[in-house]
mmCIF file with all atom_site columns, C-alpha atoms in Angstrom:
data_model
loop_
_atom_site.group_PDB
_atom_site.id
_atom_site.type_symbol
_atom_site.label_atom_id
_atom_site.label_alt_id
_atom_site.label_comp_id
_atom_site.label_asym_id
_atom_site.label_entity_id
_atom_site.label_seq_id
_atom_site.pdbx_PDB_ins_code
_atom_site.Cartn_x
_atom_site.Cartn_y
_atom_site.Cartn_z
_atom_site.occupancy
_atom_site.B_iso_or_equiv
_atom_site.pdbx_formal_charge
_atom_site.auth_seq_id
_atom_site.auth_comp_id
_atom_site.auth_asym_id
_atom_site.auth_atom_id
_atom_site.pdbx_PDB_model_num
ATOM 1  C CA . UNK A 1 1  ? 62.001 17.059 -4.033  1.00 50.00 ? 13 UNK A CA 1
ATOM 2  C CA . UNK A 1 2  ? 62.824 14.082 -6.174  1.00 53.00 ? 14 UNK A CA 1
ATOM 3  C CA . UNK A 1 3  ? 65.524 14.496 -8.838  1.00 52.00 ? 15 UNK A CA 1
ATOM 4  C CA . UNK A 1 4  ? 63.124 13.523 -11.637 1.00 53.00 ? 16 UNK A CA 1
ATOM 5  C CA . UNK A 1 5  ? 60.655 16.206 -10.572 1.00 50.00 ? 17 UNK A CA 1
ATOM 6  C CA . UNK A 1 6  ? 63.387 18.823 -10.300 1.00 52.00 ? 18 UNK A CA 1
ATOM 7  C CA . UNK A 1 7  ? 64.648 18.049 -13.796 1.00 50.00 ? 19 UNK A CA 1
ATOM 8  C CA . UNK A 1 8  ? 61.122 18.239 -15.204 1.00 58.00 ? 20 UNK A CA 1
ATOM 9  C CA . UNK A 1 9  ? 60.619 21.600 -13.521 1.00 57.00 ? 21 UNK A CA 1
ATOM 10 C CA . UNK A 1 10 ? 63.822 22.973 -15.070 1.00 60.00 ? 22 UNK A CA 1
ATOM 11 C CA . UNK A 1 11 ? 62.788 21.703 -18.486 1.00 62.00 ? 23 UNK A CA 1
ATOM 12 C CA . UNK A 1 12 ? 59.371 23.328 -18.109 1.00 60.00 ? 24 UNK A CA 1
ATOM 13 C CA . UNK A 1 13 ? 61.020 26.635 -17.158 1.00 64.00 ? 25 UNK A CA 1
ATOM 14 C CA . UNK A 1 14 ? 63.215 26.528 -20.263 1.00 62.00 ? 26 UNK A CA 1
ATOM 15 C CA . UNK A 1 15 ? 60.239 25.672 -22.439 1.00 73.00 ? 27 UNK A CA 1
ATOM 16 C CA . UNK A 1 16 ? 58.196 28.512 -20.937 1.00 71.00 ? 28 UNK A CA 1
ATOM 17 C CA . UNK A 1 17 ? 61.093 30.913 -21.450 1.00 79.00 ? 29 UNK A CA 1
ATOM 18 C CA . UNK A 1 18 ? 61.420 29.977 -25.119 1.00 80.00 ? 30 UNK A CA 1
ATOM 19 C CA . UNK A 1 19 ? 57.656 30.316 -25.572 1.00 80.00 ? 31 UNK A CA 1
ATOM 20 C CA . UNK A 1 20 ? 57.771 33.853 -24.152 1.00 86.00 ? 32 UNK A CA 1
ATOM 21 C CA . UNK A 1 21 ? 60.698 34.682 -26.440 1.00 90.00 ? 33 UNK A CA 1
ATOM 22 C CA . UNK A 1 22 ? 58.828 33.458 -29.520 1.00 89.00 ? 34 UNK A CA 1
ATOM 23 C CA . UNK A 1 23 ? 55.701 35.410 -28.575 1.00 90.00 ? 35 UNK A CA 1
ATOM 24 C CA . UNK A 1 24 ? 57.709 38.559 -27.859 1.00 92.00 ? 36 UNK A CA 1
ATOM 25 C CA . UNK A 1 25 ? 59.459 38.325 -31.242 1.00 94.00 ? 37 UNK A CA 1
ATOM 26 C CA . UNK A 1 26 ? 56.170 37.648 -33.021 1.00 94.00 ? 38 UNK A CA 1
ATOM 27 C CA . UNK A 1 27 ? 54.491 40.696 -31.529 1.00 95.00 ? 39 UNK A CA 1
ATOM 28 C CA . UNK A 1 28 ? 57.547 42.849 -32.235 1.00 96.00 ? 40 UNK A CA 1
ATOM 29 C CA . UNK A 1 29 ? 57.486 41.840 -35.909 1.00 96.00 ? 41 UNK A CA 1
ATOM 30 C CA . UNK A 1 30 ? 53.733 42.458 -36.022 1.00 95.00 ? 42 UNK A CA 1
ATOM 31 C CA . UNK A 1 31 ? 54.301 45.935 -34.617 1.00 95.00 ? 43 UNK A CA 1
ATOM 32 C CA . UNK A 1 32 ? 57.046 46.642 -37.131 1.00 96.00 ? 44 UNK A CA 1
ATOM 33 C CA . UNK A 1 33 ? 54.826 45.632 -40.035 1.00 96.00 ? 45 UNK A CA 1
ATOM 34 C CA . UNK A 1 34 ? 52.260 48.162 -38.900 1.00 96.00 ? 46 UNK A CA 1
ATOM 35 C CA . UNK A 1 35 ? 54.653 51.025 -39.753 1.00 96.00 ? 47 UNK A CA 1
ATOM 36 C CA . UNK A 1 36 ? 54.594 50.573 -43.565 1.00 94.00 ? 48 UNK A CA 1
ATOM 37 C CA . UNK A 1 37 ? 50.894 49.710 -43.349 1.00 93.00 ? 49 UNK A CA 1
ATOM 38 C CA . UNK A 1 38 ? 50.096 53.035 -41.699 1.00 94.00 ? 50 UNK A CA 1
ATOM 39 C CA . UNK A 1 39 ? 52.326 54.932 -44.142 1.00 94.00 ? 51 UNK A CA 1
ATOM 40 C CA . UNK A 1 40 ? 50.642 53.239 -47.103 1.00 88.00 ? 52 UNK A CA 1
ATOM 41 C CA . UNK A 1 41 ? 47.189 53.953 -45.695 1.00 87.00 ? 53 UNK A CA 1
ATOM 42 C CA . UNK A 1 42 ? 48.059 57.618 -45.185 1.00 89.00 ? 54 UNK A CA 1
ATOM 43 C CA . UNK A 1 43 ? 49.380 57.870 -48.749 1.00 86.00 ? 55 UNK A CA 1
ATOM 44 C CA . UNK A 1 44 ? 46.294 56.140 -50.105 1.00 79.00 ? 56 UNK A CA 1
ATOM 45 C CA . UNK A 1 45 ? 43.942 58.464 -48.275 1.00 81.00 ? 57 UNK A CA 1
ATOM 46 C CA . UNK A 1 46 ? 45.852 61.579 -49.328 1.00 84.00 ? 58 UNK A CA 1
ATOM 47 C CA . UNK A 1 47 ? 45.937 60.628 -53.032 1.00 80.00 ? 59 UNK A CA 1
ATOM 48 C CA . UNK A 1 48 ? 42.951 61.141 -55.253 1.00 73.00 ? 60 UNK A CA 1
ATOM 49 C CA . UNK A 1 49 ? 41.974 57.841 -56.850 1.00 69.00 ? 61 UNK A CA 1
ATOM 50 C CA . UNK A 1 50 ? 39.047 59.185 -58.843 1.00 71.00 ? 62 UNK A CA 1
ATOM 51 C CA . UNK A 1 51 ? 40.181 57.174 -61.885 1.00 69.00 ? 63 UNK A CA 1
ATOM 52 C CA . UNK A 1 52 ? 39.801 53.977 -59.886 1.00 72.00 ? 64 UNK A CA 1
ATOM 53 C CA . UNK A 1 53 ? 36.361 55.058 -58.697 1.00 71.00 ? 65 UNK A CA 1
ATOM 54 C CA . UNK A 1 54 ? 35.223 55.689 -62.280 1.00 77.00 ? 66 UNK A CA 1
ATOM 55 C CA . UNK A 1 55 ? 36.754 52.486 -63.699 1.00 76.00 ? 67 UNK A CA 1
ATOM 56 C CA . UNK A 1 56 ? 36.803 49.807 -60.974 1.00 77.00 ? 68 UNK A CA 1
ATOM 57 C CA . UNK A 1 57 ? 37.698 47.008 -63.411 1.00 80.00 ? 69 UNK A CA 1
ATOM 58 C CA . UNK A 1 58 ? 40.975 48.745 -64.253 1.00 76.00 ? 70 UNK A CA 1
ATOM 59 C CA . UNK A 1 59 ? 41.827 48.735 -60.553 1.00 74.00 ? 71 UNK A CA 1
ATOM 60 C CA . UNK A 1 60 ? 41.137 45.004 -60.289 1.00 78.00 ? 72 UNK A CA 1
ATOM 61 C CA . UNK A 1 61 ? 43.327 44.308 -63.322 1.00 81.00 ? 73 UNK A CA 1
ATOM 62 C CA . UNK A 1 62 ? 46.137 46.439 -61.836 1.00 75.00 ? 74 UNK A CA 1
ATOM 63 C CA . UNK A 1 63 ? 45.917 44.486 -58.571 1.00 73.00 ? 75 UNK A CA 1
ATOM 64 C CA . UNK A 1 64 ? 46.218 41.152 -60.368 1.00 71.00 ? 76 UNK A CA 1
ATOM 65 C CA . UNK A 1 65 ? 49.406 42.200 -62.136 1.00 64.00 ? 77 UNK A CA 1
#
């Protein structure tokens, strides 16, 4: 193998390794953000938001603030 080819191969391996690390960290953070999302969804389903159902404009104003 030529030295130039060997060096390119090592560089490609390092680049591939860093790409896998970035993807692994991205998916781990995505998974961690699902925890508060699920908790918030469970709380939202368990609470009775009949006021918001009767007055939807008040809910939109509350979301904007």
